[in-house]
XYZ file of C-alpha atoms in Angstrom:
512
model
C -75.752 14.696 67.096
C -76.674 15.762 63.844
C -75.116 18.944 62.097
C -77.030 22.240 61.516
C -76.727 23.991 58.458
C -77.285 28.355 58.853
C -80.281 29.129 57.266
C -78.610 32.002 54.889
C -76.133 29.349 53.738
C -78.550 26.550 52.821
C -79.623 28.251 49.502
C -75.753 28.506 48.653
C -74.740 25.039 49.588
C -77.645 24.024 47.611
C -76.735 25.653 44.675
C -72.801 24.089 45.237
C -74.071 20.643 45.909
C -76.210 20.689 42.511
C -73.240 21.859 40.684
C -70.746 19.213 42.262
C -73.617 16.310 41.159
C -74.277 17.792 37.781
C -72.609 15.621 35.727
C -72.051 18.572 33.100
C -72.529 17.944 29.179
C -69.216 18.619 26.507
C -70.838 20.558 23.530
C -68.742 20.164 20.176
C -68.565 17.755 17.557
C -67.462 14.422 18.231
C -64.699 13.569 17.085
C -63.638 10.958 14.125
C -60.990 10.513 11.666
C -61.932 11.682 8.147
C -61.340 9.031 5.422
C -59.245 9.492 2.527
C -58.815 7.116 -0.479
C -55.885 4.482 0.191
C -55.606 2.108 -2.861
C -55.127 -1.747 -2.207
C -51.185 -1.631 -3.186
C -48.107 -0.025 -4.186
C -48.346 0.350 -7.964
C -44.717 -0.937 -7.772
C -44.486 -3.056 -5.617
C -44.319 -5.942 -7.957
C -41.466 -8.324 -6.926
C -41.161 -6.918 -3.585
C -41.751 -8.841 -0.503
C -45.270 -8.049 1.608
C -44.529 -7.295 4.809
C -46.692 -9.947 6.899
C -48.177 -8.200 10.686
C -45.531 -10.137 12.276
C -42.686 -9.101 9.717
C -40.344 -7.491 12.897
C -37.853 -6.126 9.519
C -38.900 -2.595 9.919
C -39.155 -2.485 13.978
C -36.804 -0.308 15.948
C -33.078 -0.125 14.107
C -34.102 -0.151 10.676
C -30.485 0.942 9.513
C -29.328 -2.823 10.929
C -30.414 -4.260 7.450
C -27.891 -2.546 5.587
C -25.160 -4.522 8.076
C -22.494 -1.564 8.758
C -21.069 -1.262 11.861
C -19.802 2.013 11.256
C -23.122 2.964 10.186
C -24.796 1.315 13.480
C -22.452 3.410 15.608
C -23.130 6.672 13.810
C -27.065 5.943 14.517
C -26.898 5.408 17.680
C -25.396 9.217 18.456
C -28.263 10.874 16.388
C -30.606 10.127 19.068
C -28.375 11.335 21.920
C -26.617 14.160 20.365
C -28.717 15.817 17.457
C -29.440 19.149 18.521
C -32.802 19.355 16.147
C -34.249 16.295 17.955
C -32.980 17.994 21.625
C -35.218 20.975 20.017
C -38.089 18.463 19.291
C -38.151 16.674 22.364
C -38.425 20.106 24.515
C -41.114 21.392 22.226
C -43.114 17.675 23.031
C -41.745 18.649 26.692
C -43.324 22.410 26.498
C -46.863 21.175 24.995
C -47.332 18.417 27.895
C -46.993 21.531 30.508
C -49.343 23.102 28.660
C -51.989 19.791 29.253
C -51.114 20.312 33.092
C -51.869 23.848 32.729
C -55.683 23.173 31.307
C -55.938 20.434 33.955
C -55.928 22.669 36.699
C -59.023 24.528 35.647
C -60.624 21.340 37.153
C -59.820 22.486 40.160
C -60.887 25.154 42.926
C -58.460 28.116 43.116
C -57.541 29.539 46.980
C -55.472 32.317 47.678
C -54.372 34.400 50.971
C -53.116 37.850 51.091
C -52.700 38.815 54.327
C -52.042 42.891 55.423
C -51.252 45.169 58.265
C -51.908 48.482 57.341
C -52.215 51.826 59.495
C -54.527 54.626 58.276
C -56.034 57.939 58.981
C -59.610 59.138 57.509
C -60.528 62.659 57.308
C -62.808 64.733 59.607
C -64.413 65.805 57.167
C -66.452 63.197 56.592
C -69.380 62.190 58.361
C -69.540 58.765 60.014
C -71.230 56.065 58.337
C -71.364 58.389 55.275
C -70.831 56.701 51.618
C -67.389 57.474 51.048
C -66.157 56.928 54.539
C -67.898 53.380 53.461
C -66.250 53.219 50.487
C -62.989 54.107 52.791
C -63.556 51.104 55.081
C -63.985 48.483 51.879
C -60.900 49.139 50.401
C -59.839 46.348 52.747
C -60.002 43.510 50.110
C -62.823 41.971 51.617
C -65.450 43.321 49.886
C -67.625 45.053 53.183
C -67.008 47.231 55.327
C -65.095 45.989 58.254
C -65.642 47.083 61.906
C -61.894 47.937 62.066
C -63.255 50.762 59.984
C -66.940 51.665 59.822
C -67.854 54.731 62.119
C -64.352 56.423 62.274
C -63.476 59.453 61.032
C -61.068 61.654 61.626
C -59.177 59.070 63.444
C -55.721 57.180 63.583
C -56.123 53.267 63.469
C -54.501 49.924 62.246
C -55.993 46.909 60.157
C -54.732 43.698 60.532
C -56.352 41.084 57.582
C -56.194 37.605 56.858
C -58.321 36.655 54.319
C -58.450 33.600 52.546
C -60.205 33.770 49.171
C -61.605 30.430 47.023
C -63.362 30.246 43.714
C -64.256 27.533 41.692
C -66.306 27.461 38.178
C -67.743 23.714 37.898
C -66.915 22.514 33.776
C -70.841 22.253 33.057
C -70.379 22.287 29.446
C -67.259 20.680 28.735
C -65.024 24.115 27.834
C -62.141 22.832 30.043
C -62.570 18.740 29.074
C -62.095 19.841 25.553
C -59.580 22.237 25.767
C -57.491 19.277 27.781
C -58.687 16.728 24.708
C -57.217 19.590 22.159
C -53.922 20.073 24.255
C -53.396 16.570 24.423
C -53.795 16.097 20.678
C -51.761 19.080 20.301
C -49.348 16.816 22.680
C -49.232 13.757 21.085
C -48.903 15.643 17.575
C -45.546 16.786 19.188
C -44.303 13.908 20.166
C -45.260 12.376 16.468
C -42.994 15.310 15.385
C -40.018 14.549 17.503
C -40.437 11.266 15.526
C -40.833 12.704 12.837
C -37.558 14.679 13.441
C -35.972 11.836 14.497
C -36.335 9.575 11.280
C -35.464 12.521 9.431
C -32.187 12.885 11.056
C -31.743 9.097 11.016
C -32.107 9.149 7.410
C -30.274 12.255 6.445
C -27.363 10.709 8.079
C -27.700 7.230 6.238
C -28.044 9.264 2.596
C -25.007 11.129 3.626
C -23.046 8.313 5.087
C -23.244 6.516 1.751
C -22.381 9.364 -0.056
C -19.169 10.063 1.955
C -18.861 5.893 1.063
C -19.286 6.679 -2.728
C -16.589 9.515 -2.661
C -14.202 7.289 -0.775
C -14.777 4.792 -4.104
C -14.468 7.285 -6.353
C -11.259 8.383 -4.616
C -10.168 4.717 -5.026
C -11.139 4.351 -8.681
C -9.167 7.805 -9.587
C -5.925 6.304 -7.597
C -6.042 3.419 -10.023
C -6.851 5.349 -12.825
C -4.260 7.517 -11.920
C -1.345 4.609 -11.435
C -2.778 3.244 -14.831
C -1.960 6.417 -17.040
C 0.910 6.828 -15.076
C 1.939 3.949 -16.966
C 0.804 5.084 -20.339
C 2.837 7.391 -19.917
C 6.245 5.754 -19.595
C 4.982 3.374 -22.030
C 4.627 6.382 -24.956
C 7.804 8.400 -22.828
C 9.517 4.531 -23.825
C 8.558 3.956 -27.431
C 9.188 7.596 -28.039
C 13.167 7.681 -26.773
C 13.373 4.189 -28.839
C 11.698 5.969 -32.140
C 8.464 4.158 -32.223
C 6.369 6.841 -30.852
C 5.716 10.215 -31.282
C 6.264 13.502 -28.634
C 2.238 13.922 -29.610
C 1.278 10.912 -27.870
C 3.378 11.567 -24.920
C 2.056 15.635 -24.375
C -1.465 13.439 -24.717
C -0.743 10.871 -22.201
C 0.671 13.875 -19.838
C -2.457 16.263 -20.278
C -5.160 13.066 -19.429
C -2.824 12.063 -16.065
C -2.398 15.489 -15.110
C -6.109 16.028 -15.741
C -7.224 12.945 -13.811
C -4.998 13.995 -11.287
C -6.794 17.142 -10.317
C -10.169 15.332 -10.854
C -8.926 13.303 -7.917
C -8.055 15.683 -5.865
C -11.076 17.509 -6.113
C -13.625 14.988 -4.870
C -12.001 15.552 -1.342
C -14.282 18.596 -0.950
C -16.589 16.756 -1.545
C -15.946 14.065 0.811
C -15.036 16.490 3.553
C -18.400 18.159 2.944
C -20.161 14.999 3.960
C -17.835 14.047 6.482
C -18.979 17.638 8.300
C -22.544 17.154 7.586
C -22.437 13.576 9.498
C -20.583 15.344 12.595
C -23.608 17.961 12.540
C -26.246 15.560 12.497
C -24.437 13.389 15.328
C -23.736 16.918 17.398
C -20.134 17.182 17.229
C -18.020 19.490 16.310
C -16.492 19.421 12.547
C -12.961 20.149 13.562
C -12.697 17.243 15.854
C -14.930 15.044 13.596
C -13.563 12.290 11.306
C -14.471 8.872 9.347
C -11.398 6.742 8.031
C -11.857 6.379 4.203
C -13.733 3.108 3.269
C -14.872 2.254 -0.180
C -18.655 1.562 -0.157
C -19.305 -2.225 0.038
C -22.832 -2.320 0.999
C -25.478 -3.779 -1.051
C -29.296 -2.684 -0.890
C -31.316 -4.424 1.436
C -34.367 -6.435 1.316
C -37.268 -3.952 2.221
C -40.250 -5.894 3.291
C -43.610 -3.169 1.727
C -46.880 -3.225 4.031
C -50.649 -2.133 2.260
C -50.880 1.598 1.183
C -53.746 1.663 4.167
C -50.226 0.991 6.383
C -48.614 4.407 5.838
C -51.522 6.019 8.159
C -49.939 4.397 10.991
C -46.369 3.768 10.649
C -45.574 7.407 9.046
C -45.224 9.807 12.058
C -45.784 13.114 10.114
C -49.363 11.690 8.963
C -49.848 10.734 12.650
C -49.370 14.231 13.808
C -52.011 15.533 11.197
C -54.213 13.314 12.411
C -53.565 14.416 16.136
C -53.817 18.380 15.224
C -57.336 17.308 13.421
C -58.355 16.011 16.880
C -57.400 19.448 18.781
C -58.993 21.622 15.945
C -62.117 19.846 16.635
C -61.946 19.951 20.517
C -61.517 23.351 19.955
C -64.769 23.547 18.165
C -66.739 22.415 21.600
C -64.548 25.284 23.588
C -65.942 28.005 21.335
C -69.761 26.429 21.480
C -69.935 26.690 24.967
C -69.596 30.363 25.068
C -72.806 30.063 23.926
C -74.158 28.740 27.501
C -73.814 30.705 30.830
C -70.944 30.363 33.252
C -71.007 29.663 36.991
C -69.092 30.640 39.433
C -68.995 29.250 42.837
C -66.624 31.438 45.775
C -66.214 31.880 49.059
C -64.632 34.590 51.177
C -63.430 34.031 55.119
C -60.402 35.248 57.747
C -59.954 37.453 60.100
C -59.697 41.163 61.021
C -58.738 43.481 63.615
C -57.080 47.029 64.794
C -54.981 45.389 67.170
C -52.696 42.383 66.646
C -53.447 41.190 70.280
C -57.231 39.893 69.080
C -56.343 39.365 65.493
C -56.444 35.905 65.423
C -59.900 35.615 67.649
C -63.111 34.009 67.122
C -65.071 37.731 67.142
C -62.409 38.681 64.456
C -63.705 36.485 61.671
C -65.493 37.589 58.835
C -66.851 35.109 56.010
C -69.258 35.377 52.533
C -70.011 32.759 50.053
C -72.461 33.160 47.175
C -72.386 31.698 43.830
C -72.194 34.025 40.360
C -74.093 33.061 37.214
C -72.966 34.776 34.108
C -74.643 34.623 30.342
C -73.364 36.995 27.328
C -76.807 38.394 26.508
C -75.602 40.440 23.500
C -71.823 40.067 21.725
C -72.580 41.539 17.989
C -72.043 37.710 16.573
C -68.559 37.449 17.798
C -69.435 33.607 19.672
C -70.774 32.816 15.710
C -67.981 33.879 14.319
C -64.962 32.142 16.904
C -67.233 28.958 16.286
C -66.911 29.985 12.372
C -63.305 30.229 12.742
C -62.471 26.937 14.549
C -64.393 25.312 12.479
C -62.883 26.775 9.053
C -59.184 25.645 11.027
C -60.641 22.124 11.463
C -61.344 22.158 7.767
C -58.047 23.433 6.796
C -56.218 20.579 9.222
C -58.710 17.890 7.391
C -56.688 19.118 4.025
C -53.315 19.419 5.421
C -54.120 15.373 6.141
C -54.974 14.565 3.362
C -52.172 15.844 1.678
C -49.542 14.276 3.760
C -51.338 11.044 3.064
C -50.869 11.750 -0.642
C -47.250 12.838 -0.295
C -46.391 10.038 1.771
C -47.829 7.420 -1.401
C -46.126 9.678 -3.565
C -42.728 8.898 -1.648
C -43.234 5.372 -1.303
C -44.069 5.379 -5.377
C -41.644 7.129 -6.620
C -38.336 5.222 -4.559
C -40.302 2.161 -5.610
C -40.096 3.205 -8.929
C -36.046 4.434 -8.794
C -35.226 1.092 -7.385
C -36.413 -0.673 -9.886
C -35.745 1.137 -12.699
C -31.895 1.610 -11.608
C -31.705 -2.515 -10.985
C -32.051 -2.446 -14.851
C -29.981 0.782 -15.129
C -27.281 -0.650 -12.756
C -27.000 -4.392 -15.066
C -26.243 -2.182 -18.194
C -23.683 0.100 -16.371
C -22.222 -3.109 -15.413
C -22.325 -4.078 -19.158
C -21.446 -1.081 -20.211
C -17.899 -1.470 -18.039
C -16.970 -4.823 -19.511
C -17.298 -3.812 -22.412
C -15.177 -0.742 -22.272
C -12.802 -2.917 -20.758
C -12.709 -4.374 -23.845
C -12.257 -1.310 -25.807
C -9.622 -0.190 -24.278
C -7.047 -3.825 -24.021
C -8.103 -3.522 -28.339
C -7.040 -0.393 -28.559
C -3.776 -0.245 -26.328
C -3.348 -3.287 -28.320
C -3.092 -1.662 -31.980
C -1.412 1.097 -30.752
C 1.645 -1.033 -29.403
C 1.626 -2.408 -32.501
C 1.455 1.092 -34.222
C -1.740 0.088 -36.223
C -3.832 2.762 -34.438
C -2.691 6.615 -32.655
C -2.625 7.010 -29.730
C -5.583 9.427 -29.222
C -7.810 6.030 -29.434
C -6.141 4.570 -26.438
C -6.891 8.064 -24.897
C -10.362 7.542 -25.823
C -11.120 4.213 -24.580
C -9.072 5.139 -21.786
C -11.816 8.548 -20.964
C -14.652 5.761 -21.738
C -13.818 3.131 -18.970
C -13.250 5.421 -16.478
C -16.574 7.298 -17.534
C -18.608 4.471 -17.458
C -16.308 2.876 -14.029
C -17.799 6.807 -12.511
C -21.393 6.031 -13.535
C -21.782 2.538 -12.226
C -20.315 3.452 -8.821
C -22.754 6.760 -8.621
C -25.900 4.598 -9.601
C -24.751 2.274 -6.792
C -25.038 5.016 -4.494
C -28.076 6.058 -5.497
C -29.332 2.390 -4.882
C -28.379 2.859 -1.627
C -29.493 6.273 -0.980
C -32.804 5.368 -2.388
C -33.004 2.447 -0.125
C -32.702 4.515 2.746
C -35.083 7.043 1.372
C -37.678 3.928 0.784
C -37.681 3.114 4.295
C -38.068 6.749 5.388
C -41.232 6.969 2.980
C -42.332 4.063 5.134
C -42.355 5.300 8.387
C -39.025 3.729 9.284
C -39.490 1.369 12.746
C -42.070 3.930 13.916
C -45.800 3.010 14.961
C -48.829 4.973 15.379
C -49.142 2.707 18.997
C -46.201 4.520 20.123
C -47.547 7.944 20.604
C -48.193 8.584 24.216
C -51.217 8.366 25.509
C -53.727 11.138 27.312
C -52.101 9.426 30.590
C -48.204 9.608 29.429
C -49.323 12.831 28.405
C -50.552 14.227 31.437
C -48.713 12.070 34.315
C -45.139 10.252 33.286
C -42.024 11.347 33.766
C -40.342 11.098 30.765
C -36.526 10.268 30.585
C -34.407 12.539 27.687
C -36.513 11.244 24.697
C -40.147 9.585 25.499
């Protein structure tokens, strides 16, 4: 037997049927990823090796090359334990809710809001008359219900149950692109936590070597130390025996004494760094400690990629190029304000005055209708959001840009550090042999009371001068290292940002 549609409801189900076929149209600029200039190489990057697409060097643990256990450990806790990346990770966390939120616009929305209410109109009205009407509809169902209409000047109860449903079909693409702009706006957050990430991972390495550089330092002024220790006996000595003079010993006690406190200070220094690692790592300070270590690492082999590269391995330039996206999805939401809105809803339950009948057949009440809505007349304010989006889009286009010239910038200049302190580094190393030198000639003539013994001082200030320099350019070696694979993007790749599934459906574990 075939089903029979009311008359009054065909023209409404026709309506609802068209707009469940319509496919719909998205209005809005499509979307693609502005070019900017990327020259063919690294200015210098000659004599470094070219990373090859299967070159794994720079995948995942990039601190691994520098071959420090103690290092490797520390890593490994800046993931789990940094609070800034904790803060990162909930902010990714907070904009895929936000995806989910647009989503449901997709959807039909269906309430119930059941009552029980007892009421008395005045006789003072007539029956049927406007207000006692207007009395009767305040019911939430929109008409006057027979619970109601006629009564006046009467006691009586109103039992409702109405169940409500609307639904506006996405004709014009409004809600598609505002889900395309939250998930750009979603997987530009999760480029951040990256982003955040490396940073921290970084930040700890610099400071980890410079904690390693204080502990050599430390070393180099406990020899130093022990060495003018035993200047001075050896003046104290050839002064009791007549040789030398009280001058050179009051010398040879104001340079240990002085060296002496220089050593002593560069433990706030080292406990400075040692605090900043247990921040980045999320521990306290108080509880926090490294055993002292000299630095023995050497810089590692750093494989460079094609300037073109740095768009997809830097995650900051990745999350430009993901808010570009939602700017210009949200360029299409403010067009179609231009084009008129429709509404599809439906009204149905059931009402009484007596809770014996409430639930009966005779008790229901229904209405459906559709509701088509155009702005005839808004003084230019749709021109003007479309104006505005569009100006944002623009501005997000520069911000792009700019990180892609900051991140060559970067890559240039610790290019350009590294090699110029390999050259820097083999004359500090020259520089200490021959100071060496200097001083064995000098201690030399002044044992054999050719020469005072303010030139031993002197060669003495000289060594450990030029001893200081070559350890702090070997920390800057390192630190620059570190701060060459940061410019690179560390082990991150552009494939790794989630995708408008992950976005919308997985369940992430602590980090995604």
């Amino acid at each position: 037997m075939n089903a029979r549609v009311h008359p009054r409801l065909s023209p409404a189900l026709g309506l609802l049927l068209s707009a469940l076929c319509m496919p719909g149209c998205t209005v809005g600029p499509k979307y693609q990823r502005p070019a900017v200039e990327t020259p063919p190489a690294f200015k210098e990057s000659e004599g470094w090796k070219v990373a090859q697409p299967s070159d794994a060097a720079l995948h995942g643990k990039w601190w691994e090359l520098f071959n420090d256990p103690q290092l490797n450990a520390l890593e490994e806790q800046v993931s789990v334990s940094n609070q800034n990346i904790a803060a990162a990770f909930a902010s990714f966390m907070e904009a895929r809710a936000v995806v989910k939120e647009a989503q449901s616009q997709y959807f039909p929305t269906l309430t119930v809001s059941p009552s029980v209410s007892r009421s008395r109109s005045s006789t003072n009205l007539k029956s049927g008359s406007s207000a006692a009407a207007a009395a009767g509809a305040g019911t939430g169902t929109g008409a006057v219900t027979p619970a109601t209409a006629g009564v006046t000047g009467g006691t009586f109860n109103d039992f409702q149950l109405p169940f409500d449903a609307s639904w506006t079909p996405d004709l014009w693409g409004r809600v598609r692109n505002t889900v395309r702009g939250n998930v750009a706006a979603a997987q530009a957050s999760a480029a951040d936590l990256e982003n955040t990430r490396l940073t921290a991972q970084a930040e700890l390495a610099v400071d980890y070597y410079e904690l390693r550089t204080q502990d050599s330092l430390i070393q180099l002024l406990d020899e130093t130390v022990v060495a003018y220790q035993e200047s001075l006996d050896l003046t104290r000595a050839q002064y009791e025996t007549g040789i030398g003079t009280d001058e050179a010993v009051a010398q040879a006690e104001v340079q240990l004494k002085t060296t002496q406190a220089q050593d002593t200070n560069l433990g706030i220094a080292r406990a400075q760094y040692e605090h900043a690692i247990a921040l980045l790592v999320g521990q306290p300070a108080s509880s926090f400690s490294i055993p002292a270590e000299p630095v023995k690492a050497t810089p590692p082999s750093i494989p460079l990629g094609v300037p073109s590269q740095l768009l997809e391995r830097r995650p900051d330039v990745a999350a430009d190029e993901r808010l570009m996206a939602q700017a210009n999805a949200q360029i299409g939401v403010a067009k179609a304000a231009y084009f008129p809105t429709l509404t599809l809803s439906a009204v149905g339950g059931f009402e009484s005055s007596t809770s014996s009948n409430w639930l009966s057949w005779p008790s229901r009440f229904w209405s459906v209708g559709p509701t088509l809505a155009e702005t005839l007349f808004d003084a230019g304010l749709r021109r003007a959001t479309v104006q505005q989006y569009q100006a944002a889009y623009d501005a997000t286009v520069a911000n792009y840009r700019q990180t892609v010239l900051t991140a060559f910038q970067q890559v240039e200049d610790n290019l350009a550090a590294l090699r110029i302190l390999s050259i820097q580094l083999a004359q500090q190393d020259d520089a200490v042999l021959s100071s060496k030198r200097y001083l064995t000639i000098a201690t030399d003539r002044y044992k054999l009371g050719l020469d005072p013994y303010l030139d031993v001082i002197t060669a003495q200030t000289a060594l450990l001068s030029s001893q200081q320099t070559a350890t702090t350019l070997r920390m800057q070696q390192l630190t620059d290292s570190v701060q060459l694979i940061e410019a690179l993007g560390g082990g991150w790749d552009a494939d790794q940002l989630p995708s408008q599934r992950d976005v919308a459906h997985a369940t992430p574990s602590h980090t995604p």
